Amino acid sequence: MLLYLDKRRSYLVRVERERRVHTHKGFIDLTGLIGREFGARIHSNKGVEFVAFKPTIRDYIFKISRRTQIIYPKDISLIVFFSGIGPGSRVVEGGTGAGALTAALANYVRPSGKVYSYEIRREFLEVAAENLRRTGLIDHVELKNRDLTEGIEERDVDAVILDMATPWLVVPHAYGALRGSGTFVSFSPTVDQAVKTVEALRQNGFAGIETFESMFRGMQIERGRTRPETLMTGHTGYITVARKALR
Amino acid sequence: MLLYLDKRRSYLVRVERERRVHTHKGFIDLTGLIGREFGARIHSNKGVEFVAFKPTIRDYIFKISRRTQIIYPKDISLIVFFSGIGPGSRVVEGGTGAGALTAALANYVRPSGKVYSYEIRREFLEVAAENLRRTGLIDHVELKNRDLTEGIEERDVDAVILDMATPWLVVPHAYGALRGSGTFVSFSPTVDQAVKTVEALRQNGFAGIETFESMFRGMQIERGRTRPETLMTGHTGYITVARKALR
Amino acid sequence: MLLYLDKRRSYLVRVERERRVHTHKGFIDLTGLIGREFGARIHSNKGVEFVAFKPTIRDYIFKISRRTQIIYPKDISLIVFFSGIGPGSRVVEGGTGAGALTAALANYVRPSGKVYSYEIRREFLEVAAENLRRTGLIDHVELKNRDLTEGIEERDVDAVILDMATPWLVVPHAYGALRGSGTFVSFSPTVDQAVKTVEALRQNGFAGIETFESMFRGMQIERGRTRPETLMTGHTGYITVARKALR
Amino acid sequence: MLLYLDKRRSYLVRVERERRVHTHKGFIDLTGLIGREFGARIHSNKGVEFVAFKPTIRDYIFKISRRTQIIYPKDISLIVFFSGIGPGSRVVEGGTGAGALTAALANYVRPSGKVYSYEIRREFLEVAAENLRRTGLIDHVELKNRDLTEGIEERDVDAVILDMATPWLVVPHAYGALRGSGTFVSFSPTVDQAVKTVEALRQNGFAGIETFESMFRGMQIERGRTRPETLMTGHTGYITVARKALR
C-alpha cells in the first residue's frame, strides 16, 4: 500500500492489524485500511488526509531509486521503450544495483520472459533481492553474482541493458549473447563513457547506433499563475542504443 | 522486416519471393532475405548496405507516427511508465488516431490485458486497424467508434489514457471507469489544455496530480568532435497524470 | 575587490588597512592586498588560496541577485541584447528591486545614456541606491519612487524594460514614452503574465512581438569524465520583446 | 532601415529616392519612407504592411549571422555579459568571421573602447569590414589579418574572446595579453574543444574557469492555446569563461 500525501512524500507500507505508520504529519493506524478498497482516503491522528494507493511499478522504482539515486523514471522509461522489450522477452541486465531498473524490466517481460541480472557487489544483490520480493517481481528475475565484463552466460537474448561504469567492456560479450537484431542499451553519466561505448559498438558489428539524453521538467499548474517548476535535474546520463547486425 | 539504412531512413517491408523494395539508394531484392536470420546484411543493386532488423514496438510506432506526427517516443515511453500498466492491465484509450500509442499500450498489456480504444473519426479507425494488424497487436485491442466525451462503457479499468483535444471533458467519465487508485494520463500540446485538465481532475476526486514535459536531444558521437545535435524538437506536449482517490 | 575561492564562494570587499575578511576557509588580512595588482593570489590564515579579482558587472549582479533571487544572468544578458541598448541609450526600467538589472542597464548605457528606474517600495529603492553606489554606476541612474502602472514621465526613450508583476498595465504608457521603433522588454515568471502582456502589446500598436525562455546548464569538465552538471535551474521566467510601430 | 514583416522575414535597406525593395509580398517604394519617423508603417504594392524599424545591434547581428550561421544571439549575449566588458573596454577577438560577434562587442565598448579582431582568412576580413561599415561600428574596431595562435600584439586588454577551431592554442597568448583579472571567453561547438580549452586554462594560470551552454525556446502566445514552439535549435556551442590570476 502506498500512503500518499503529496508528490514528494509518500510511504510504502504493508497493511497489518495494529500497525502504525509515523509520518511528519502524525501517525496513521493501518487497521483502518483493512478491507478497504485502493484509493481510500485515511486521516492521520493530526487530521491530515492521505490516500491509500495500490503501488505501481513507478512507485516501487521511485522508492528504490531514492536510496541510491542512480537512475530516473525519465531514463528508465526510455531504456524500456528503446530496448523494444515486452512480455516474453529475455533480457540480460547489469549492474543490478538496488534493483530499480531490474524491477522495471521484470514488470514488462512478465509473465513468460526473464531478466538475468548481473552484479559483482554481493551486498547490492541482497538489497535488490529484497526490493524485488517486495514488488512481487522476483520470480521473473535471476540474480547473478558475476562480472558482466568477463562474459555473459545466456545466448539468443532479446536485449542487453547496462547501467555500469565500463559498458564498453561488455560490448563484445553482448554481441555474443544477443540474437540477430537484438538490442543493446547503455546508460552512462559522462560523455566519455558514451564515446567509448559507441566506438566499441561500431567495432563489434552493431548497427542503428544512437546516443541521446532527455530532460524532464515539472509544471506548476494554477489558473492565472501557471509556470514551469524552478527545480529541475539538469543531467542524469546519456542513453546509447544499438542493434546486433550479423557479420 | 525493417530494412535499416540509417536512423532517418528505414523501410518496413513484408519479405516475399520476387519482391523488390525501391529506395533512394537503389532497389533491394527481398528474395535474398528468405530464410535468413534477423540482423542479416543485404546490399541494394547500387551496392549500399542495409541491415534486415526484426521490427520492435519502437520501429512500428516510429513508422505509424511519421504519417501523423501526433506523439513522440519520448512521450509514449513516459505515458506508459507513469500509467503503471503492464501485462494484464485493462486500459481505456482515446483518441485512437493512427494507432501509434495504441500499439505501445497493447504491446505492454499483452498477453492477458486489453486496450479499449475510442475514436470518433471512422477513417482513422481503419488506418489504426491496419497498423495494429501489421504489428500483430490487433487481438489485444478493441477499437470503438464512439465519443469518449460522452461516456466510457468499461468499468474497473487500470488506466485511462488520453491524447485528444478536450481531455477535461473525459475526466468525470474516467473517474467512473477507473478502479480505485487507477491512473489517468493525458497528453496535450498547449498549456491551456493542461490547466483545464488539472482543474477537472481536482474537482473530480483525483489525487497525485502532476504535469510535466520532457525534452529529447540526440548526440553526435565522434572521438575528438562529440557534440549534441543541432536539430531538436523543442516541444511536443505536456503530460498530466493523476490517480483516482475514493470520495 | 572580489576575493574568489570558487564559483559558488566569493567575497566582494573594500580593501583597507587592518581589515580582515572572515570566510569558511579562514580569514584574510586585506592589508596584504594594498598596492597589489588585480588577479593577485592571497592566502587565508588557514593556507587556502583566493584570487583578488577586479569585480565585473557580472560579479556585482551576482552579488545583488543572491539576496533577492529575482533575475538571472542568463535573462539579464538576453534582456540587454534584445532591448538593443548601448552607450547613450535612454532607458525606462521598473521595478528597480535591489537594482541588479538596473546595474546591468546602467553599465551598458554609459557614459552618456541614462536609466530611469521606477520602484514603488521605498525600502527597495534604498537597497538599490546602495548597490548602485557600490558598483560606481549610480550617476547613470535616476531612481524614482513612482508607480509605473500610473504613467511614465519620460518621452522618446529607446527602451522600456520591465520586471514587475503586472507589466501589461504599463504597456499603454510604454507606447507613449517610447520613440518610434523603440523596444519594450518584459520578464515574467508565469505563462499568464506573458499572455496578458502580449495581448496588451498587440492592442497598443506594437510589432515584432516575441516571447521566449532560455535555459542555462553548466558543464563539469574533467578529461575522461566530462558531463553536464546535475543541478540546474529549470525555470526563471519568460522574456517578451516588442517594438513600437507608429499608428 | 529594417523593413519588418514578421520575425522570420525582414529586410535591411538604405532609404533612397526611387529605390524599390522586392519581397515575397510585393515591392516597396522606399521614396515613401523619406522623412518619415522610425516605426512608420508602409505597404507593398500588394497591400501587405511592413514596419520601418531603426535597426538595433540585434538586427545587424541577425542579418550578418544568417549568412554564416556561426553564432547565435543567445550565445552572443552571454559572451558579452560574462566577458564583463562595457564602454571603454579594450578587447581582443578572433576569428572575425563575418563580423557578427565583432559588431556586438564594438557596440558595447563604444565610444572610447576598442575591439582588436584577428582573422587569418583575408576574404572574411573584407566581408566583416563591409558589415561593420554598414552598422556604423567600424571606427571602434581594428581588423587584423593575423593568426591568433601565433601571438597577440596588444597588452593589458580587458578581455580575449574567441570563436575559432583551436582556442586552446591561444590560451598562453591570452594570458600574456590580458591585464590581471581580465576575462577569457571561448565559444566552441564540441565537447572536446571545451575540454582542451579548460585544460589549457588550468595549466596557464587562469582561475574562475566555467563552461556552460544555453538553450533558447520560443513561445507561441495565443489565449487559450499557448505553447512552446515546436522548432528549436538543440545546440550551438559551449561557452568557457575564465579570469587571469597572477602567478
Coordinates of N, CA, C and O in Angstrom, one line a residue, chain A residues 3-6 9 11 21 23-29 40-52:
Chain A
L3 N 0.9 5.0 1.0 CA 0.2 6.1 1.7 C 0.7 7.4 1.1 O 1.9 7.8 1.3
Y4 N -0.2 8.1 0.3 CA 0.3 9.2 -0.5 C -0.2 10.5 0.2 O -1.4 10.7 0.4
L5 N 0.8 11.4 0.4 CA 0.4 12.8 0.9 C 0.6 13.8 -0.2 O -0.4 14.4 -0.6
D6 N 1.7 13.9 -0.8 CA 1.9 14.7 -2.0 C 3.1 14.1 -2.8 O 3.6 13.1 -2.4
R9 N 6.1 13.3 -0.8 CA 6.0 12.5 0.4 C 5.0 11.4 0.3 O 3.8 11.7 0.2
Y11 N 4.5 6.9 1.5 CA 5.0 5.9 2.3 C 4.5 4.5 1.8 O 3.3 4.2 1.7
V21 N 1.9 3.8 11.1 CA 3.0 4.4 10.3 C 3.2 5.8 10.8 O 2.2 6.6 10.9
T23 N 4.5 9.6 10.4 CA 4.9 10.5 9.3 C 5.1 11.9 10.0 O 4.8 12.1 11.1
H24 N 5.6 12.8 9.2 CA 5.7 14.2 9.6 C 4.4 14.8 9.9 O 4.3 15.8 10.6
K25 N 3.4 14.2 9.4 CA 2.0 14.8 9.6 C 1.2 13.9 10.6 O 0.0 13.8 10.4
G26 N 1.9 13.3 11.5 CA 1.2 12.5 12.5 C 1.3 11.0 12.1 O 1.8 10.6 11.1
F27 N 0.7 10.1 13.0 CA 0.7 8.7 12.7 C -0.6 8.2 12.1 O -1.7 8.8 12.3
I28 N -0.5 7.1 11.3 CA -1.7 6.5 10.7 C -1.9 5.1 11.2 O -0.9 4.3 11.2
D29 N -3.0 4.8 11.7 CA -3.3 3.4 12.2 C -3.8 2.6 11.0 O -4.9 2.8 10.5
A40 N -8.7 4.6 -1.2 CA -9.4 5.1 0.0 C -8.6 6.2 0.7 O -7.4 6.2 0.6
R41 N -9.4 7.1 1.2 CA -8.7 8.2 2.0 C -8.7 7.9 3.4 O -9.6 7.3 4.0
I42 N -7.6 8.2 4.1 CA -7.5 7.9 5.5 C -6.8 9.1 6.2 O -6.0 9.8 5.5
H43 N -7.1 9.4 7.5 CA -6.5 10.5 8.1 C -5.5 10.1 9.2 O -5.7 9.1 9.9
S44 N -4.5 10.9 9.4 CA -3.5 10.7 10.5 C -4.2 11.2 11.7 O -5.2 11.8 11.7
N45 N -3.6 10.9 12.9 CA -4.1 11.4 14.1 C -4.1 12.9 14.2 O -4.8 13.5 15.1
K46 N -3.4 13.5 13.3 CA -3.4 15.0 13.3 C -4.4 15.5 12.3 O -4.5 16.7 12.0
G47 N -5.2 14.6 11.7 CA -6.3 15.0 10.8 C -5.8 15.3 9.4 O -6.6 15.9 8.6
V48 N -4.6 15.0 9.1 CA -4.1 15.2 7.7 C -4.5 14.0 6.8 O -4.4 12.8 7.2
E49 N -5.1 14.3 5.6 CA -5.6 13.3 4.7 C -4.5 12.6 3.9 O -3.7 13.3 3.2
F50 N -4.4 11.3 3.8 CA -3.6 10.6 2.9 C -4.5 9.7 2.0 O -5.6 9.4 2.4
V51 N -4.0 9.3 0.9 CA -4.7 8.4 0.0 C -4.0 7.1 -0.1 O -2.7 7.1 -0.2
A52 N -4.7 6.0 0.1 CA -4.1 4.6 0.1 C -4.1 4.1 -1.3 O -5.0 3.4 -1.7

